[in-house]
Amino acid sequence: MGYWGYKIFQSDHAYDLIEEIIADGNGPRLYWFQNSEEEQKACDAFNAALLQRLISKYETDPEADKDHSGRDHKIILVIALAMETGASLSPDIRAKGKEIIQTLGIPRVAREQVRVALEMYRSGTTYQFDSPGLHHQIELNMSQERASDQASSSSGGNMQAINVFPNVSCCKGEVALSPQELLGMFAARAAHARKEAEKEKGEKEKKEPAVGLCIFCRKSENEMKTAGKHLMRCGKCKREDITYCSRECQKADWKKHKEICGKEESAGAGAYAVGVMT
């Protein structure tokens, strides 16, 4: 199972257990809410004995192996899900959570996150666990890279490989991915995200008129002024939203521009009587 962060909801394994919890709840959606109404229904269900019923189920499950079944992990996740909806926590449930979290085989940051939440939580007030999903975490890390101007094409969005050691894992069958496997996965996803961002940027530039820019190379009017020159526009159509910094850029863009300039025959550079932009 893969971890993309050290927090309570930042692993494929936690997501798998949450799906099992939702199935065991046999009722409303308990996570990944689409709107506030769904969140309120989950809160009402937890308060109407669902929270206690699920905890009791996992405590008394005859097929559960206490050290490796994920039973304790499920109990902690159920309590965390309930807190996110603002459901009421009884003193007994809060005490049980504090006891389990001390030794649960999840990242230290996640244990501390839950410990603090159990101390601070007030029933009736939603508690947000800061645990971004995989794609959101990659986006956050990529934003940090761009901000510090230290982006690396091989870093996978500055993701770190997290080795979940099997000997402290909470569940049987939970596999520790090697750093190479994790970095490869993160790098591939980050590369895809960057490619999509570049594609979106390119499409946006095509849609937006390049006012004050060379339509071909994107050189600005300010750059031209530095060299004592100005952007120029086509001498035939004189469209103000299509300007060039040089005859070379005009020639390079002619095949595309002629379609909107109204010139059917490919007359080459001769069709571009360049006028100075005023």
Short mmCIF file of N, CA, C and O in Angstrom, two decimals, residues 45-130:
data_model
loop_
_atom_site.label_atom_id
_atom_site.label_comp_id
_atom_site.label_asym_id
_atom_site.label_seq_id
_atom_site.Cartn_x
_atom_site.Cartn_y
_atom_site.Cartn_z
N ALA A 45 -26.17 10.38 11.64
CA ALA A 45 -26.06 8.92 11.75
C ALA A 45 -25.08 8.54 12.86
O ALA A 45 -25.36 7.64 13.65
N PHE A 46 -23.95 9.24 12.92
CA PHE A 46 -22.98 8.95 13.99
C PHE A 46 -23.62 9.19 15.36
O PHE A 46 -23.45 8.38 16.28
N ASN A 47 -24.36 10.28 15.48
CA ASN A 47 -25.00 10.60 16.76
C ASN A 47 -26.13 9.63 17.10
O ASN A 47 -26.49 9.47 18.28
N ALA A 48 -26.70 9.00 16.09
CA ALA A 48 -27.80 8.05 16.30
C ALA A 48 -27.26 6.64 16.48
O ALA A 48 -27.83 5.67 15.97
N ALA A 49 -26.15 6.50 17.17
CA ALA A 49 -25.57 5.21 17.58
C ALA A 49 -24.69 4.54 16.54
O ALA A 49 -24.13 3.47 16.82
N LEU A 50 -24.54 5.11 15.32
CA LEU A 50 -23.68 4.46 14.33
C LEU A 50 -22.23 4.41 14.80
O LEU A 50 -21.54 3.40 14.62
N LEU A 51 -21.74 5.48 15.42
CA LEU A 51 -20.36 5.52 15.90
C LEU A 51 -20.10 4.40 16.90
O LEU A 51 -19.14 3.63 16.76
N GLN A 52 -20.96 4.28 17.88
CA GLN A 52 -20.78 3.25 18.89
C GLN A 52 -20.96 1.85 18.30
O GLN A 52 -20.23 0.91 18.65
N ARG A 53 -21.89 1.72 17.36
CA ARG A 53 -22.13 0.40 16.75
C ARG A 53 -20.90 -0.08 15.98
O ARG A 53 -20.52 -1.25 16.07
N LEU A 54 -20.27 0.82 15.23
CA LEU A 54 -19.09 0.44 14.45
C LEU A 54 -17.92 0.10 15.36
O LEU A 54 -17.20 -0.88 15.14
N ILE A 55 -17.71 0.91 16.39
CA ILE A 55 -16.62 0.63 17.33
C ILE A 55 -16.83 -0.72 18.00
O ILE A 55 -15.90 -1.53 18.13
N SER A 56 -18.06 -0.99 18.43
CA SER A 56 -18.37 -2.27 19.07
C SER A 56 -18.14 -3.43 18.11
O SER A 56 -17.63 -4.49 18.50
N LYS A 57 -18.50 -3.24 16.86
CA LYS A 57 -18.30 -4.28 15.85
C LYS A 57 -16.82 -4.63 15.71
O LYS A 57 -16.45 -5.80 15.70
N TYR A 58 -15.98 -3.60 15.64
CA TYR A 58 -14.56 -3.86 15.44
C TYR A 58 -13.89 -4.40 16.70
O TYR A 58 -12.92 -5.14 16.63
N GLU A 59 -14.44 -4.06 17.86
CA GLU A 59 -13.88 -4.57 19.11
C GLU A 59 -14.19 -6.05 19.30
O GLU A 59 -13.39 -6.79 19.88
N THR A 60 -15.34 -6.48 18.83
CA THR A 60 -15.80 -7.85 19.10
C THR A 60 -15.73 -8.76 17.88
O THR A 60 -16.21 -9.90 17.95
N ASP A 61 -15.14 -8.28 16.79
CA ASP A 61 -15.07 -9.08 15.56
C ASP A 61 -14.29 -10.37 15.84
O ASP A 61 -13.10 -10.33 16.14
N PRO A 62 -14.94 -11.53 15.77
CA PRO A 62 -14.25 -12.80 16.08
C PRO A 62 -13.14 -13.15 15.10
O PRO A 62 -12.26 -13.94 15.42
N GLU A 63 -13.17 -12.57 13.91
CA GLU A 63 -12.14 -12.88 12.93
C GLU A 63 -10.95 -11.93 13.03
O GLU A 63 -9.97 -12.05 12.30
N ALA A 64 -11.04 -10.98 13.94
CA ALA A 64 -9.98 -9.98 14.04
C ALA A 64 -8.79 -10.50 14.82
O ALA A 64 -8.91 -11.12 15.87
N ASP A 65 -7.62 -10.25 14.28
CA ASP A 65 -6.35 -10.52 14.96
C ASP A 65 -5.90 -9.16 15.48
O ASP A 65 -5.55 -8.28 14.71
N LYS A 66 -5.87 -8.98 16.78
CA LYS A 66 -5.69 -7.65 17.37
C LYS A 66 -4.46 -6.92 16.84
O LYS A 66 -4.48 -5.72 16.65
N ASP A 67 -3.36 -7.65 16.59
CA ASP A 67 -2.12 -6.97 16.20
C ASP A 67 -2.07 -6.60 14.73
O ASP A 67 -1.36 -5.69 14.34
N HIS A 68 -2.78 -7.35 13.87
CA HIS A 68 -2.56 -7.15 12.44
C HIS A 68 -3.84 -7.02 11.60
O HIS A 68 -3.75 -6.91 10.39
N SER A 69 -4.99 -7.03 12.19
CA SER A 69 -6.21 -7.04 11.39
C SER A 69 -6.59 -5.67 10.85
O SER A 69 -7.36 -5.56 9.92
N GLY A 70 -6.09 -4.59 11.50
CA GLY A 70 -6.54 -3.26 11.13
C GLY A 70 -7.73 -2.83 11.97
O GLY A 70 -8.31 -1.77 11.74
N ARG A 71 -8.10 -3.67 12.96
CA ARG A 71 -9.25 -3.36 13.81
C ARG A 71 -9.05 -2.04 14.55
O ARG A 71 -9.92 -1.17 14.54
N ASP A 72 -7.92 -1.88 15.21
CA ASP A 72 -7.67 -0.65 15.95
C ASP A 72 -7.55 0.55 15.00
O ASP A 72 -7.97 1.66 15.34
N HIS A 73 -6.98 0.31 13.82
CA HIS A 73 -6.86 1.38 12.83
C HIS A 73 -8.25 1.84 12.40
O HIS A 73 -8.52 3.04 12.26
N LYS A 74 -9.16 0.87 12.22
CA LYS A 74 -10.53 1.22 11.83
C LYS A 74 -11.21 2.04 12.93
O LYS A 74 -11.94 3.00 12.64
N ILE A 75 -10.98 1.66 14.19
CA ILE A 75 -11.62 2.39 15.29
C ILE A 75 -11.16 3.85 15.30
O ILE A 75 -11.96 4.78 15.45
N ILE A 76 -9.86 4.06 15.10
CA ILE A 76 -9.33 5.42 15.05
C ILE A 76 -9.90 6.18 13.86
O ILE A 76 -10.28 7.36 13.98
N LEU A 77 -10.00 5.53 12.71
CA LEU A 77 -10.54 6.20 11.53
C LEU A 77 -12.01 6.55 11.71
O LEU A 77 -12.47 7.62 11.30
N VAL A 78 -12.78 5.66 12.34
CA VAL A 78 -14.20 5.93 12.60
C VAL A 78 -14.33 7.16 13.49
O VAL A 78 -15.15 8.06 13.24
N ILE A 79 -13.51 7.22 14.54
CA ILE A 79 -13.56 8.37 15.45
C ILE A 79 -13.17 9.65 14.70
O ILE A 79 -13.81 10.70 14.87
N ALA A 80 -12.14 9.57 13.85
CA ALA A 80 -11.70 10.74 13.08
C ALA A 80 -12.78 11.19 12.11
O ALA A 80 -13.05 12.40 11.97
N LEU A 81 -13.44 10.24 11.45
CA LEU A 81 -14.52 10.59 10.53
C LEU A 81 -15.66 11.27 11.27
O LEU A 81 -16.26 12.23 10.77
N ALA A 82 -15.97 10.77 12.45
CA ALA A 82 -17.04 11.35 13.25
C ALA A 82 -16.70 12.79 13.65
O ALA A 82 -17.54 13.69 13.58
N MET A 83 -15.43 13.02 14.03
CA MET A 83 -15.01 14.36 14.42
C MET A 83 -15.10 15.32 13.24
O MET A 83 -15.42 16.50 13.40
N GLU A 84 -14.81 14.83 12.04
CA GLU A 84 -14.87 15.70 10.86
C GLU A 84 -16.30 16.17 10.58
O GLU A 84 -16.50 17.19 9.93
N THR A 85 -17.29 15.42 11.03
CA THR A 85 -18.67 15.83 10.82
C THR A 85 -19.24 16.63 11.98
O THR A 85 -20.35 17.16 11.89
N GLY A 86 -18.49 16.71 13.10
CA GLY A 86 -18.98 17.42 14.27
C GLY A 86 -19.85 16.57 15.18
O GLY A 86 -20.57 17.10 16.02
N ALA A 87 -19.75 15.24 15.04
CA ALA A 87 -20.57 14.34 15.87
C ALA A 87 -20.10 14.38 17.33
O ALA A 87 -19.00 14.82 17.64
N SER A 88 -20.96 13.90 18.21
CA SER A 88 -20.65 13.88 19.64
C SER A 88 -19.77 12.70 19.99
O SER A 88 -20.00 11.57 19.52
N LEU A 89 -18.75 12.96 20.81
CA LEU A 89 -17.87 11.89 21.31
C LEU A 89 -18.10 11.73 22.80
O LEU A 89 -17.96 12.69 23.56
N SER A 90 -18.43 10.53 23.21
CA SER A 90 -18.61 10.27 24.64
C SER A 90 -17.23 10.20 25.30
O SER A 90 -16.22 9.95 24.63
N PRO A 91 -17.15 10.40 26.61
CA PRO A 91 -15.86 10.28 27.32
C PRO A 91 -15.21 8.91 27.10
O PRO A 91 -13.99 8.81 26.99
N ASP A 92 -16.04 7.85 27.05
CA ASP A 92 -15.50 6.50 26.86
C ASP A 92 -14.85 6.35 25.49
O ASP A 92 -13.78 5.75 25.36
N ILE A 93 -15.49 6.88 24.46
CA ILE A 93 -14.94 6.78 23.11
C ILE A 93 -13.66 7.61 23.00
O ILE A 93 -12.67 7.18 22.41
N ARG A 94 -13.67 8.77 23.58
CA ARG A 94 -12.49 9.62 23.56
C ARG A 94 -11.32 8.93 24.27
O ARG A 94 -10.18 8.93 23.78
N ALA A 95 -11.60 8.30 25.41
CA ALA A 95 -10.56 7.60 26.18
C ALA A 95 -10.03 6.40 25.39
O ALA A 95 -8.82 6.13 25.39
N LYS A 96 -10.93 5.70 24.71
CA LYS A 96 -10.51 4.55 23.91
C LYS A 96 -9.58 5.00 22.79
O LYS A 96 -8.56 4.37 22.51
N GLY A 97 -9.94 6.10 22.12
CA GLY A 97 -9.09 6.61 21.06
C GLY A 97 -7.71 6.98 21.56
O GLY A 97 -6.70 6.69 20.92
N LYS A 98 -7.64 7.63 22.74
CA LYS A 98 -6.35 8.03 23.32
C LYS A 98 -5.50 6.80 23.65
O LYS A 98 -4.27 6.84 23.49
N GLU A 99 -6.15 5.74 24.09
CA GLU A 99 -5.41 4.52 24.43
C GLU A 99 -4.84 3.86 23.17
O GLU A 99 -3.67 3.47 23.13
N ILE A 100 -5.68 3.73 22.13
CA ILE A 100 -5.27 3.04 20.91
C ILE A 100 -4.16 3.79 20.18
O ILE A 100 -3.20 3.20 19.70
N ILE A 101 -4.29 5.10 20.11
CA ILE A 101 -3.38 5.88 19.27
C ILE A 101 -1.95 5.86 19.79
O ILE A 101 -1.00 6.13 19.03
N GLN A 102 -1.75 5.53 21.05
CA GLN A 102 -0.41 5.51 21.61
C GLN A 102 0.50 4.50 20.92
O GLN A 102 1.71 4.72 20.77
N THR A 103 -0.07 3.37 20.52
CA THR A 103 0.76 2.28 19.97
C THR A 103 0.37 1.86 18.56
O THR A 103 0.95 0.94 18.01
N LEU A 104 -0.61 2.53 17.96
CA LEU A 104 -1.06 2.13 16.63
C LEU A 104 0.07 2.28 15.61
O LEU A 104 0.78 3.29 15.60
N GLY A 105 0.24 1.29 14.75
CA GLY A 105 1.33 1.28 13.78
C GLY A 105 1.07 2.14 12.55
O GLY A 105 0.96 1.63 11.44
N ILE A 106 0.96 3.44 12.76
CA ILE A 106 0.82 4.39 11.66
C ILE A 106 1.91 5.45 11.85
O ILE A 106 2.54 5.51 12.91
N PRO A 107 2.19 6.28 10.85
CA PRO A 107 3.25 7.29 11.00
C PRO A 107 3.09 8.13 12.27
O PRO A 107 1.97 8.44 12.69
N ARG A 108 4.21 8.50 12.85
CA ARG A 108 4.21 9.28 14.10
C ARG A 108 3.41 10.57 13.95
O ARG A 108 2.69 10.98 14.87
N VAL A 109 3.53 11.22 12.78
CA VAL A 109 2.80 12.47 12.56
C VAL A 109 1.29 12.24 12.64
O VAL A 109 0.56 13.04 13.22
N ALA A 110 0.83 11.12 12.09
CA ALA A 110 -0.60 10.79 12.14
C ALA A 110 -1.05 10.52 13.57
O ALA A 110 -2.13 10.96 13.98
N ARG A 111 -0.22 9.80 14.33
CA ARG A 111 -0.57 9.54 15.73
C ARG A 111 -0.69 10.84 16.51
O ARG A 111 -1.63 11.04 17.29
N GLU A 112 0.27 11.75 16.30
CA GLU A 112 0.25 13.03 17.01
C GLU A 112 -0.96 13.87 16.56
O GLU A 112 -1.59 14.55 17.38
N GLN A 113 -1.29 13.78 15.28
CA GLN A 113 -2.44 14.50 14.75
C GLN A 113 -3.72 14.08 15.46
O GLN A 113 -4.53 14.92 15.87
N VAL A 114 -3.90 12.76 15.63
CA VAL A 114 -5.11 12.25 16.29
C VAL A 114 -5.07 12.56 17.79
O VAL A 114 -6.10 12.91 18.38
N ARG A 115 -3.89 12.44 18.40
CA ARG A 115 -3.78 12.72 19.84
C ARG A 115 -4.21 14.15 20.14
O ARG A 115 -4.99 14.40 21.06
N VAL A 116 -3.71 15.10 19.35
CA VAL A 116 -4.06 16.51 19.54
C VAL A 116 -5.56 16.73 19.30
O VAL A 116 -6.23 17.45 20.04
N ALA A 117 -6.08 16.07 18.26
CA ALA A 117 -7.50 16.23 17.93
C ALA A 117 -8.38 15.74 19.08
O ALA A 117 -9.37 16.40 19.43
N LEU A 118 -8.02 14.61 19.69
CA LEU A 118 -8.81 14.07 20.78
C LEU A 118 -8.78 14.99 22.00
O LEU A 118 -9.73 15.03 22.78
N GLU A 119 -7.68 15.71 22.18
CA GLU A 119 -7.59 16.66 23.29
C GLU A 119 -8.40 17.92 23.02
O GLU A 119 -9.06 18.46 23.91
N MET A 120 -8.36 18.39 21.77
CA MET A 120 -8.96 19.68 21.44
C MET A 120 -10.42 19.60 21.00
O MET A 120 -11.14 20.59 21.07
N TYR A 121 -10.86 18.44 20.57
CA TYR A 121 -12.17 18.33 19.92
C TYR A 121 -13.31 18.71 20.86
O TYR A 121 -13.34 18.33 22.03
N ARG A 122 -14.25 19.46 20.28
CA ARG A 122 -15.48 19.82 20.99
C ARG A 122 -16.66 19.29 20.20
O ARG A 122 -16.85 19.64 19.02
N SER A 123 -17.46 18.45 20.81
CA SER A 123 -18.61 17.87 20.14
C SER A 123 -19.53 18.96 19.60
O SER A 123 -19.77 19.97 20.27
N GLY A 124 -19.99 18.75 18.37
CA GLY A 124 -20.86 19.72 17.73
C GLY A 124 -20.14 20.68 16.82
O GLY A 124 -20.77 21.43 16.07
N THR A 125 -18.81 20.65 16.86
CA THR A 125 -17.99 21.52 16.00
C THR A 125 -17.13 20.65 15.10
O THR A 125 -16.37 19.81 15.60
N THR A 126 -17.26 20.82 13.80
CA THR A 126 -16.47 19.99 12.87
C THR A 126 -14.98 20.23 13.08
O THR A 126 -14.54 21.34 13.32
N TYR A 127 -14.22 19.15 12.96
CA TYR A 127 -12.76 19.21 13.12
C TYR A 127 -12.13 18.73 11.81
O TYR A 127 -12.39 17.62 11.37
N GLN A 128 -11.32 19.57 11.21
CA GLN A 128 -10.71 19.23 9.93
C GLN A 128 -9.29 18.70 10.13
O GLN A 128 -8.42 19.41 10.61
N PHE A 129 -9.08 17.45 9.76
CA PHE A 129 -7.73 16.89 9.76
C PHE A 129 -7.03 17.33 8.48
O PHE A 129 -7.51 17.07 7.38
N ASP A 130 -5.93 18.01 8.64
CA ASP A 130 -5.19 18.50 7.48
C ASP A 130 -4.47 17.34 6.81
O ASP A 130 -3.31 17.04 7.10
#
